[in-house]
Coordinates of C-alpha atoms in Angstrom, one line a residue:
M7 CA 95.1 88.5 102.8
A8 CA 98.2 88.1 100.7
L9 CA 100.7 87.9 103.9
P10 CA 99.8 84.7 105.6
V11 CA 99.7 83.2 102.4
A12 CA 103.6 84.5 101.6
Y13 CA 104.4 83.1 105.0
N14 CA 102.8 79.9 104.5
L15 CA 105.2 80.0 101.0
L16 CA 108.2 81.2 102.6
R17 CA 108.4 77.9 104.7
A18 CA 107.9 75.9 102.3
D19 CA 110.7 73.7 101.2
S20 CA 110.4 73.8 96.8
V21 CA 110.8 76.5 94.8
A22 CA 107.5 77.6 96.1
I23 CA 110.0 80.4 98.2
P24 CA 110.4 82.7 95.4
A25 CA 107.0 83.1 94.7
G26 CA 106.2 83.7 98.7
I27 CA 109.5 86.6 98.7
V28 CA 107.5 88.1 95.3
L29 CA 103.8 88.2 97.4
A30 CA 105.3 89.4 100.8
V31 CA 106.6 92.3 98.5
L32 CA 103.5 93.1 96.3
A33 CA 101.5 92.7 99.9
V34 CA 103.3 95.3 101.4
G35 CA 104.0 97.2 98.5
A36 CA 100.4 97.3 98.1
L37 CA 99.5 98.2 102.0
V38 CA 102.1 101.3 101.5
L39 CA 100.5 102.5 98.6
L40 CA 96.8 102.5 100.1
V41 CA 98.9 104.4 103.1
N42 CA 99.5 107.4 101.1
P43 CA 97.4 110.3 100.7
A44 CA 98.6 110.9 97.4
T45 CA 97.3 107.7 96.5
T46 CA 94.4 107.2 98.6
Q47 CA 93.2 111.0 97.1
A48 CA 93.7 109.7 93.6
L49 CA 91.8 106.8 93.7
G50 CA 89.1 108.6 95.2
I51 CA 88.7 106.5 98.9
R52 CA 89.1 107.5 102.3
G53 CA 92.9 106.3 104.0
P54 CA 92.9 105.3 107.5
G55 CA 91.8 106.9 110.2
R56 CA 89.8 109.4 107.9
G57 CA 85.8 108.9 109.2
T58 CA 83.1 110.7 107.7
E59 CA 84.7 114.0 107.6
E60 CA 83.6 116.0 104.5
P61 CA 85.9 117.5 102.4
K62 CA 87.2 120.5 102.5
S63 CA 86.2 122.7 99.8

């Protein structure tokens, strides 16, 4: 949800351009962390493509 806002900030002709860069980097970083299996396991959430499978004991 933050990437379109970052894109609009990057297209602005003002001091909002650095804010757009920071927001884009943070948004992409958050996406990478959510796809990382170790992070999803630590947060206790299911990652992408891991529907309703039961955890293996």
